[in-house]
């Protein structure tokens, strides 16, 4: 059984424990009703109105399973989601219109579709709170603390879930709707087997009942254990069934603090249960019972026919054996998503911190104003080596981080540059990995010169490119002064960098986007978007000592692309310069790629002296990577970063294009040496970067 959004279930979930009174121990697990007076450690946990359990990371973010936020067959995001922290039916009884809740508007997820393999590990998501209703966000004081290092192994845990049963689970509450879930008009005549209790809780104003939405109280399952954390996938033997998807697994540390070690994806085991049908029989595989191939047989102890069914289709809950590996439920460990960007606004690429020729991807988490990174692992990394989970760089004191660039210093260690909004203008901050300290340096500001003292420089965008000697230069677009500046960042960091003007007071430098690249002919190219969203290209002679920049050409648009949203330069597999851009109507038009003229030094024009206009190359399809899905969904692309895999061998170039979307997710496509282009966007949040 797959995790699906409609209807939502905990994948292959275990049957519920049968409890008669609060605190009773049944099926080896103590269960207690989650009430409004529950201890503080349970306060972050709540109910999603689609039937999942979720929990607060902070006042603006809610964590749950990925399949609680997306439809994993199509990759589409669910809409109309609301989160009710500390939900209890008594809150509805008091005031149906006053139940506190949050309206969710977007989410980042470990995967938007169910991929082959390791789905339990990637089945995590973090949603954003657009608005609180009947609640003051400032009054929120209890948030879930994620176990980001998994320093402790298996041991006792608690599992808190809004499963689809009443509490206590006795008498009429045990009745399950196993035939049809006919809650019209939402799912008329849809057959949904198992785990749907007939009892319904009171309904908050504006909500509805559904096959998954029963609006019952949550349950605290104690005295259960974390069985395994292998491959950072948690396995536990806590009672898990419909509604447990997204539920946190709580562990109390020796210092008395409570941490979330992971969340529930679903059950890992779906054993059959023999359900008697009342027909008498005399021998094993008695024909009177039915076809043995479909699970029918004869119970010789009672001489009664039965049919083997998954427990999720049985008429009553069944206690599961609590042996490790049997009946265990699973999900992603918290270390997988503890530092994942809540909203990735842009990314950059450089070498990993130890200086090895291995790819590191740096991203801005715009929600937290934090820079994070993932790096390729292994001592001798190649294209198939795994990436680490997201890890944070030092905190940035300024707020409103907007743009990012990265390159490598002379020793191969990465340098990272960001723009940060402060006092009405954007400044540049920089950091680098210090080999002597074996750590990242504290962020420090670097100022771009003011062309006019009355108009302070404000950096709208920046990029990094190497000169012919391998030095990293940062290019800054000063939108206030409509100019572009350049500085060598390989110089002594104990001094402020020396900035040189590249383009001064040009309408082509009036916009918000800038990209830079040195091609294999030694030319350095710049490209910008002006204030109207039109693309311009600039070129520089091969000799770095000659400051001979000039406005090369304005790249013509077409009726299909009125303007552009973002652009970047990169090398193709032959080392030639390519310009790739996102149209403003990118929801309907794929990425567009241009081939810049391949000219030797000094020859930048056509024979008649006119500029050689960049030629439009093949467009790049923009469909979501969704193996085995019934429909692919095109991401709403917002930014683009074109680079290469740094695992390339000498003489080899593997172009790689990263993009962020309107939801804050990160995707990539690549033309990996020996594999060719993969023209389907893959999620870079997923723990495995796949190749053909």
XYZ file of C-alpha atoms in Angstrom:
692
model
C 0.000 0.000 0.000
C 1.438 3.364 -1.020
C 1.428 6.610 0.901
C -1.115 8.715 -0.929
C -2.562 12.107 -0.242
C -6.176 11.255 -1.038
C -6.868 9.134 0.865
C -4.017 9.598 3.331
C -2.863 6.655 5.386
C 0.234 5.706 7.281
C 1.972 3.445 4.787
C 1.465 -0.226 5.662
C 0.572 0.959 9.141
C 0.408 -1.304 12.165
C -2.952 -2.011 13.768
C -3.916 0.071 16.798
C -3.431 -0.876 20.391
C -6.673 -1.750 22.185
C -6.902 0.449 25.282
C -9.823 0.595 27.658
C -8.747 3.289 30.108
C -6.296 6.141 30.118
C -2.833 4.866 30.927
C -3.772 1.233 30.322
C -1.127 -1.037 28.869
C -2.359 -3.109 25.968
C -0.397 -4.827 23.227
C 2.698 -3.907 25.221
C 2.253 -0.151 24.852
C 0.883 2.382 27.318
C -1.537 4.790 25.665
C -2.784 8.089 27.039
C -5.137 10.664 25.591
C -3.471 13.874 24.405
C -5.419 16.586 26.215
C -5.081 20.394 26.361
C -3.517 20.009 29.824
C -0.771 17.670 28.583
C 2.846 18.460 29.591
C 4.757 21.130 27.654
C 6.782 18.643 25.597
C 3.584 17.642 23.756
C 2.450 21.210 22.976
C 4.147 21.457 19.530
C 2.246 18.398 18.254
C -1.006 18.862 16.383
C -3.412 17.739 13.693
C -3.338 18.497 9.965
C -6.811 18.878 8.521
C -6.047 16.210 5.889
C -5.663 13.537 8.570
C -1.918 13.596 9.318
C -0.037 14.336 12.508
C 2.458 17.232 12.438
C 4.565 19.292 14.836
C 5.887 22.846 15.170
C 9.559 23.581 14.518
C 9.052 27.293 15.181
C 6.233 29.810 14.878
C 6.443 29.709 11.067
C 7.219 26.077 10.214
C 5.468 22.736 10.643
C 7.063 19.333 9.997
C 5.329 16.139 8.876
C 5.764 13.377 6.312
C 6.225 14.512 2.698
C 3.109 12.613 1.642
C 1.159 14.816 4.066
C 2.015 17.836 1.888
C 2.179 16.432 -1.659
C 0.382 13.877 -3.798
C 3.202 11.419 -4.366
C 1.758 9.954 -7.580
C 1.854 13.309 -9.355
C 4.222 15.531 -7.385
C 1.478 18.133 -6.943
C 1.274 20.048 -3.690
C -1.886 19.693 -1.664
C -3.838 22.849 -1.015
C -6.199 24.103 1.674
C -3.999 22.752 4.481
C -4.446 23.870 8.083
C -2.545 22.835 11.198
C -4.212 22.651 14.634
C -1.549 22.619 17.390
C -2.624 20.735 20.505
C -5.947 19.914 18.892
C -8.596 18.280 21.091
C -12.351 17.850 20.482
C -13.093 19.799 23.666
C -11.756 22.938 21.956
C -14.473 22.581 19.318
C -17.131 21.988 21.952
C -16.137 25.228 23.663
C -16.200 27.314 20.466
C -16.272 25.813 16.938
C -15.250 29.191 15.513
C -12.382 29.804 17.906
C -10.142 26.750 17.532
C -6.526 27.974 17.093
C -4.909 26.926 13.834
C -2.384 27.920 11.182
C -2.982 28.283 7.445
C -0.144 26.638 5.472
C 0.841 28.003 2.070
C 3.913 26.066 0.858
C 6.282 23.250 1.747
C 9.699 21.818 1.003
C 9.868 18.041 0.930
C 12.437 15.267 0.754
C 10.735 14.109 -2.414
C 7.635 15.190 -4.325
C 7.069 11.739 -5.788
C 7.586 8.257 -4.448
C 10.979 7.294 -5.896
C 12.488 3.844 -6.192
C 14.143 2.892 -2.920
C 14.696 4.739 0.363
C 11.292 6.407 0.313
C 10.952 6.104 4.115
C 14.131 8.176 4.434
C 13.001 10.941 2.091
C 9.394 11.073 3.320
C 9.774 14.316 5.265
C 8.399 17.785 4.667
C 8.478 21.236 6.240
C 5.534 23.552 5.603
C 5.348 27.311 6.020
C 2.735 29.122 8.107
C 1.134 31.934 6.148
C -1.195 33.074 8.903
C -2.329 32.167 12.414
C -6.055 32.214 13.161
C -7.501 32.578 16.676
C -3.974 32.603 17.978
C -1.193 35.070 18.667
C 2.091 33.715 17.233
C 3.986 35.493 20.007
C 2.263 33.304 22.575
C 3.889 30.190 21.096
C 6.657 29.139 23.441
C 7.001 25.397 22.911
C 8.655 24.045 19.766
C 10.068 20.679 18.816
C 13.817 20.323 19.221
C 15.295 18.128 16.488
C 18.009 15.591 17.272
C 20.450 16.777 14.604
C 23.370 14.482 15.425
C 21.796 11.127 16.354
C 24.395 10.755 19.096
C 22.256 8.224 20.940
C 21.218 4.876 19.518
C 18.150 2.693 20.108
C 16.214 3.124 23.330
C 12.882 4.117 24.900
C 10.745 6.643 23.005
C 7.219 8.024 22.885
C 5.038 8.219 19.795
C 2.350 10.921 19.703
C -0.185 10.637 16.890
C -3.668 11.680 15.807
C -4.634 8.232 14.643
C -8.051 7.584 13.202
C -9.576 5.946 16.240
C -11.323 7.229 19.316
C -9.812 7.244 22.784
C -10.263 4.994 24.626
C -10.596 2.468 21.815
C -13.460 0.330 23.106
C -16.972 -0.754 22.260
C -18.596 1.117 19.369
C -15.362 3.032 18.808
C -13.840 -0.201 17.534
C -16.222 -0.296 14.572
C -14.408 0.281 11.293
C -15.836 1.231 7.918
C -14.230 -1.424 5.723
C -16.539 -1.348 2.730
C -17.235 2.131 1.405
C -16.196 5.539 2.585
C -19.263 7.439 1.398
C -18.735 10.907 2.786
C -20.216 12.788 -0.149
C -19.596 15.009 -1.965
C -15.855 14.597 -1.509
C -15.320 10.889 -2.207
C -18.653 9.458 -3.359
C -18.759 5.671 -3.598
C -14.992 5.316 -3.199
C -13.885 1.989 -1.782
C -11.399 2.585 1.015
C -10.504 -0.459 3.060
C -9.534 -0.416 6.702
C -8.476 2.019 9.389
C -11.483 4.324 9.010
C -13.387 4.448 12.315
C -17.063 5.193 12.081
C -16.972 7.500 15.076
C -16.486 11.188 14.277
C -15.389 14.002 16.552
C -16.949 17.474 16.608
C -16.091 19.549 13.560
C -14.300 22.937 13.742
C -15.916 25.726 11.746
C -14.938 25.640 8.083
C -13.641 22.059 8.167
C -15.139 18.823 6.865
C -15.202 15.132 7.533
C -13.434 12.755 5.194
C -12.118 9.244 4.927
C -9.071 10.476 6.814
C -10.475 13.414 8.763
C -12.164 11.969 11.864
C -11.305 14.861 14.226
C -10.608 12.667 17.247
C -8.188 13.251 20.118
C -4.514 12.431 19.769
C -2.903 9.530 21.584
C 0.420 9.284 23.413
C 1.999 5.844 23.061
C 4.641 5.243 25.715
C 6.786 2.274 26.680
C 7.833 1.625 23.104
C 11.294 1.680 21.596
C 13.463 3.005 18.841
C 14.674 -0.279 17.380
C 17.197 0.853 14.760
C 18.693 3.976 13.174
C 20.514 2.258 10.326
C 21.104 4.537 7.321
C 19.458 7.319 9.357
C 16.071 5.671 8.892
C 14.359 5.140 12.218
C 12.554 1.908 12.985
C 10.321 1.730 16.037
C 7.788 -0.666 17.522
C 5.270 1.956 18.670
C 1.652 1.426 17.663
C 1.200 2.965 14.213
C -1.900 3.170 12.072
C -3.960 5.548 9.946
C -3.245 9.139 10.991
C 0.207 8.381 12.408
C 1.951 9.682 9.286
C 4.139 12.618 10.293
C 3.969 11.831 14.013
C 7.147 12.682 15.951
C 9.124 10.128 17.904
C 10.137 11.729 21.221
C 13.150 10.782 23.307
C 14.102 12.161 26.705
C 17.804 12.874 27.073
C 19.852 12.471 30.223
C 19.743 16.246 30.792
C 15.941 16.124 30.931
C 15.363 17.724 27.524
C 13.076 16.121 24.960
C 14.131 15.794 21.322
C 12.474 14.542 18.146
C 14.598 11.704 16.757
C 12.490 11.317 13.628
C 8.975 11.166 12.247
C 6.748 8.348 11.092
C 6.504 7.446 7.429
C 4.438 4.314 8.031
C 4.660 0.641 8.812
C 7.430 -1.477 7.409
C 5.574 -4.766 7.693
C 2.080 -5.777 6.622
C 1.461 -9.353 7.863
C -1.682 -11.207 6.839
C -4.474 -11.868 9.306
C -6.790 -14.895 9.035
C -10.365 -13.591 8.988
C -13.018 -16.336 9.471
C -16.069 -16.205 7.212
C -18.357 -18.644 9.077
C -18.263 -21.463 6.509
C -17.553 -24.930 7.902
C -14.710 -26.934 6.383
C -13.001 -30.282 6.947
C -9.513 -30.162 5.450
C -6.701 -27.809 4.564
C -7.397 -25.990 1.298
C -10.966 -27.284 1.372
C -12.578 -26.237 -1.956
C -15.662 -25.086 -0.090
C -13.631 -22.207 1.353
C -12.477 -20.785 -1.955
C -9.365 -20.504 -4.091
C -6.186 -20.902 -1.955
C -4.364 -18.652 -4.445
C -6.481 -15.730 -3.234
C -5.808 -16.411 0.448
C -8.659 -18.777 1.325
C -8.073 -21.776 3.579
C -9.452 -23.917 6.376
C -8.596 -23.483 10.060
C -8.493 -27.103 11.231
C -8.635 -26.084 14.897
C -12.123 -24.618 14.443
C -13.071 -26.245 11.124
C -13.925 -22.790 9.818
C -12.979 -21.222 6.503
C -10.908 -18.062 6.538
C -9.401 -15.554 4.153
C -5.956 -14.066 4.684
C -6.101 -10.262 4.520
C -3.665 -7.487 5.312
C -4.476 -6.271 8.811
C -5.453 -2.900 7.321
C -8.487 -4.609 5.760
C -9.614 -6.547 8.820
C -12.848 -5.565 10.569
C -11.193 -5.047 13.967
C -7.795 -3.811 15.166
C -5.221 -6.504 15.808
C -2.273 -6.367 18.185
C 1.040 -6.774 16.402
C 4.082 -8.721 17.621
C 6.704 -6.370 19.049
C 9.790 -8.180 17.853
C 12.427 -5.986 16.177
C 11.981 -6.176 12.426
C 8.454 -7.554 12.731
C 5.695 -4.993 12.801
C 8.234 -2.179 13.075
C 7.304 1.214 11.672
C 9.802 3.519 10.030
C 10.542 7.016 8.802
C 13.297 9.591 8.315
C 15.609 10.395 11.212
C 15.636 14.073 12.190
C 19.258 14.429 11.067
C 18.030 14.167 7.471
C 16.013 17.393 7.601
C 17.227 19.284 10.688
C 19.106 21.900 8.617
C 17.314 21.572 5.284
C 16.459 25.063 4.022
C 12.842 25.939 4.779
C 12.851 28.091 1.654
C 15.863 27.874 -0.668
C 15.939 31.187 -2.516
C 19.194 30.651 -4.428
C 22.218 28.338 -4.590
C 25.884 28.462 -5.628
C 28.514 25.800 -6.344
C 32.176 25.436 -5.307
C 34.536 22.767 -3.977
C 33.843 21.126 -0.663
C 35.619 22.543 2.431
C 38.570 20.122 2.453
C 39.608 21.373 -1.000
C 38.997 18.041 -2.734
C 37.649 18.177 -6.283
C 34.156 17.384 -5.057
C 30.947 19.364 -5.476
C 29.565 21.462 -2.632
C 26.238 23.251 -3.070
C 25.603 26.320 -0.906
C 22.096 27.668 -0.467
C 20.310 30.581 1.165
C 17.505 29.626 3.507
C 15.497 32.824 3.115
C 13.075 31.896 5.893
C 15.814 31.546 8.511
C 18.374 33.965 6.976
C 20.869 31.136 7.080
C 23.419 29.746 4.616
C 23.528 25.956 4.422
C 25.456 23.462 2.310
C 25.544 19.888 1.031
C 28.779 18.275 -0.116
C 29.714 15.203 -2.096
C 31.160 12.514 0.174
C 33.811 9.760 -0.175
C 37.604 9.993 -0.147
C 37.731 9.612 -3.923
C 34.394 11.083 -4.979
C 32.844 10.463 -8.364
C 29.490 11.193 -9.987
C 27.735 8.471 -8.015
C 29.112 9.359 -4.585
C 26.356 10.410 -2.165
C 25.809 13.903 -0.808
C 25.741 14.806 2.860
C 22.633 16.176 4.517
C 22.296 19.946 4.668
C 24.607 21.548 7.235
C 24.689 25.185 8.439
C 27.475 27.700 7.945
C 28.070 30.328 10.666
C 25.078 32.500 11.444
C 24.758 35.780 9.564
C 24.158 38.839 11.734
C 22.428 40.826 8.989
C 18.963 39.901 7.813
C 17.225 39.444 4.472
C 19.828 37.420 2.620
C 19.060 37.579 -1.088
C 21.860 36.430 -3.425
C 24.790 34.049 -3.195
C 27.991 33.274 -5.109
C 30.856 30.888 -4.423
C 34.292 29.991 -5.753
C 37.481 28.330 -4.553
C 40.597 29.995 -3.176
C 44.111 29.131 -4.291
C 44.222 26.184 -1.867
C 40.938 24.851 -3.237
C 38.949 25.827 -0.141
C 35.560 27.416 -0.820
C 34.738 31.097 -0.438
C 31.088 32.138 -0.160
C 29.602 35.590 -0.766
C 26.047 36.780 -0.064
C 24.092 40.001 -0.275
C 22.282 41.081 2.883
C 19.683 43.827 3.145
C 20.543 46.420 5.771
C 19.424 50.025 6.246
C 17.663 50.101 2.896
C 20.552 48.794 0.779
C 22.288 45.521 0.002
C 25.808 44.862 1.274
C 28.152 41.981 0.468
C 29.226 39.574 3.219
C 31.916 36.953 2.760
C 33.296 33.891 4.508
C 35.758 31.160 3.621
C 36.815 27.826 5.009
C 40.083 28.308 6.870
C 42.370 25.279 6.568
C 44.396 26.269 9.648
C 41.307 26.644 11.808
C 39.557 23.731 10.087
C 36.416 25.839 10.318
C 34.461 28.560 8.576
C 35.488 32.129 9.313
C 32.997 34.612 10.718
C 31.084 36.544 8.082
C 32.556 39.965 7.338
C 31.237 42.862 5.228
C 33.009 44.178 2.142
C 31.905 47.504 0.735
C 31.412 48.333 -2.938
C 32.511 51.909 -3.816
C 29.893 54.636 -4.175
C 29.975 56.303 -7.578
C 27.990 59.157 -6.102
C 28.340 59.869 -2.351
C 24.717 60.978 -2.302
C 23.604 57.576 -3.672
C 25.118 54.735 -1.577
C 25.904 51.599 -3.552
C 23.369 48.787 -3.261
C 24.334 45.379 -4.652
C 21.385 43.907 -6.530
C 23.263 40.735 -7.496
C 26.731 39.214 -7.572
C 28.606 36.351 -9.178
C 32.075 34.817 -9.121
C 34.351 33.826 -12.010
C 38.015 32.921 -12.416
C 40.593 34.870 -14.395
C 43.241 33.284 -16.621
C 45.518 32.779 -13.605
C 42.855 30.926 -11.630
C 42.090 33.810 -9.264
C 38.506 34.186 -8.111
C 36.904 37.527 -8.968
C 33.583 38.680 -7.567
C 31.426 40.846 -9.822
C 28.855 43.092 -8.158
C 25.884 44.765 -9.831
C 25.277 48.146 -8.181
C 21.694 48.898 -9.138
C 21.808 52.295 -7.404
C 24.758 53.411 -9.522
C 23.809 51.316 -12.588
C 27.367 49.984 -12.603
C 29.289 46.718 -12.321
C 32.395 46.305 -10.153
C 35.030 43.574 -9.895
C 37.489 42.559 -7.147
C 40.095 39.795 -6.832
C 39.114 37.719 -3.795
C 42.332 35.696 -3.723
C 44.101 38.742 -2.281
C 44.983 39.028 1.393
C 41.746 38.804 3.411
C 43.230 40.911 6.183
C 42.646 43.899 3.909
C 39.539 45.157 2.172
C 39.379 44.080 -1.490
C 40.276 46.570 -4.198
C 37.335 47.154 -6.539
C 37.706 48.051 -10.213
C 34.880 49.527 -12.312
C 33.753 47.266 -15.137
C 30.666 48.996 -16.530
C 29.769 52.495 -15.338
C 26.328 54.104 -15.527
C 24.839 51.841 -18.163
C 21.104 51.126 -18.583
C 22.125 47.498 -19.047
C 23.277 47.528 -15.398
C 19.996 48.887 -14.077
C 18.363 45.562 -13.278
C 18.537 42.829 -10.674
C 20.496 39.937 -12.188
C 24.172 39.428 -13.056
C 26.235 36.427 -14.156
C 29.931 36.008 -15.044
C 32.073 33.349 -16.757
C 35.489 32.938 -18.363
C 35.298 30.622 -21.375
C 38.011 28.295 -22.658
C 39.213 30.952 -25.137
C 40.121 33.253 -22.251
C 37.207 35.622 -22.790
C 35.345 36.775 -19.695
C 31.635 37.179 -20.287
C 29.077 39.057 -18.220
C 25.329 39.020 -18.715
C 22.660 41.096 -17.005
C 18.942 41.636 -16.882
C 18.023 45.297 -17.162
C 15.101 46.986 -15.405
C 12.689 45.764 -18.103
C 13.809 42.127 -17.886
C 15.847 42.172 -21.117
C 19.201 40.371 -21.399
C 22.515 42.070 -22.188
C 25.944 40.533 -22.751
C 29.322 42.143 -22.014
C 32.743 40.892 -23.066
C 36.352 41.489 -22.055
C 39.574 40.924 -23.978
C 41.606 37.853 -23.017
C 44.395 39.856 -21.366
C 43.343 40.381 -17.753
C 45.622 43.414 -17.548
C 43.578 45.210 -20.202
C 40.433 46.633 -18.677
C 38.666 46.626 -22.030
C 35.071 45.818 -21.150
C 32.354 46.756 -23.572
C 28.601 46.292 -24.010
C 28.661 43.414 -26.412
C 25.019 43.096 -27.416
C 21.417 43.103 -26.289
C 20.018 39.616 -26.701
C 16.724 39.816 -28.573
C 13.531 38.442 -27.062
C 10.684 36.848 -28.953
C 6.914 36.987 -28.844
C 6.923 33.771 -26.799
C 9.258 35.267 -24.162
C 8.459 38.912 -23.405
C 11.039 39.160 -20.605
C 13.288 37.105 -18.358
C 13.297 36.238 -14.660
C 16.856 34.954 -14.117
C 19.917 33.917 -16.112
C 23.322 32.299 -15.736
C 26.417 31.471 -17.788
C 28.145 28.097 -17.881
C 30.412 25.896 -19.976
C 28.993 23.211 -22.188
C 30.750 19.859 -22.516
C 33.072 21.391 -25.153
C 34.079 24.277 -22.872
C 32.059 26.823 -24.859
C 30.088 29.583 -23.152
C 26.342 29.068 -22.855
C 23.705 31.403 -21.469
C 20.615 29.818 -19.958
C 17.630 31.832 -18.771
C 14.216 31.473 -17.145
C 11.418 33.344 -18.928
C 8.979 35.302 -16.792
C 6.331 32.970 -18.184
C 8.400 29.968 -17.088
C 5.285 28.181 -15.867
C 4.432 27.589 -19.516
C 7.775 27.924 -21.338
C 10.849 25.748 -20.674
C 14.312 27.087 -19.974
C 15.874 28.783 -22.993
C 19.553 28.379 -23.821
C 21.800 30.607 -25.955
C 25.175 29.799 -27.484
C 27.616 32.683 -27.135
C 30.001 33.242 -30.072
C 33.044 30.985 -29.937
C 35.764 33.490 -30.848
C 39.487 33.697 -30.291
C 41.037 36.679 -28.561
C 40.347 39.931 -30.378
C 37.775 38.459 -32.773
C 34.393 39.216 -31.257
C 32.583 40.564 -34.319
C 31.319 39.195 -37.584
C 33.489 39.770 -40.680
C 31.482 42.909 -41.487
C 32.266 44.342 -38.043
C 28.802 43.822 -36.567
C 28.445 42.059 -33.203
C 28.028 38.308 -33.430
C 24.588 37.847 -31.879
C 24.287 34.906 -29.474
C 22.423 32.083 -31.151
C 19.421 30.451 -29.535
C 20.291 26.867 -28.735
C 18.003 23.978 -27.866
C 15.491 24.736 -25.149
C 15.653 22.639 -22.007
C 12.461 20.818 -21.015
C 11.323 21.657 -17.507
C 9.381 18.728 -16.185
C 9.615 17.236 -12.737
C 11.552 14.052 -12.175
C 8.800 11.585 -11.364
C 9.756 7.979 -12.138
C 6.732 5.750 -12.327
C 4.331 8.624 -11.728
C 1.071 9.025 -13.570
C 1.767 12.674 -14.387
C 4.771 14.959 -14.271
C 4.403 18.440 -12.833
C 6.537 21.328 -14.026
C 8.215 23.248 -11.188
C 7.536 26.988 -11.071
C 11.168 28.015 -11.561
C 12.362 31.250 -9.984
C 16.201 31.214 -9.927
C 18.868 29.406 -11.894
C 22.489 28.491 -11.153
C 24.499 26.872 -13.933
C 27.759 25.149 -13.055
C 29.417 21.740 -13.438
C 30.110 18.632 -11.399
C 33.517 19.208 -9.815
C 34.220 15.477 -9.895
C 35.027 15.873 -13.611
C 38.337 14.450 -14.734
C 40.802 16.831 -16.474
C 39.552 17.752 -19.934
C 35.966 16.828 -19.064
C 33.058 19.192 -18.383
C 29.720 17.973 -16.996
C 27.312 20.936 -17.069
C 24.865 20.980 -14.179
C 21.969 23.389 -13.736
C 20.312 24.051 -10.379
C 17.048 25.895 -9.945
C 14.800 26.928 -7.076
C 11.039 27.105 -7.399
C 8.178 29.128 -5.946
C 7.889 26.669 -3.054
C 11.560 27.053 -2.074
C 12.627 23.608 -3.279
C 15.923 22.937 -5.113
C 16.100 20.917 -8.344
C 18.837 20.062 -10.812
C 19.469 18.633 -14.255
C 22.865 17.620 -15.602
C 24.861 16.501 -18.616
C 27.152 14.099 -16.819
C 30.144 12.760 -18.719
C 29.378 9.255 -19.910
C 25.660 9.618 -19.154
C 24.387 12.546 -21.233
C 21.714 15.086 -20.396
C 19.006 14.228 -17.917
C 16.215 16.585 -18.942
C 13.986 15.903 -15.964
C 14.316 18.033 -12.856
C 15.434 15.980 -9.868
C 14.941 17.119 -6.282
C 18.216 18.105 -4.626
C 16.553 17.731 -1.217
C 16.512 13.978 -1.749
C 19.326 12.100 -0.013
C 20.391 10.314 -3.191
C 21.373 12.244 -6.317
C 20.406 9.864 -9.106
C 21.922 9.378 -12.529
C 20.724 7.309 -15.484
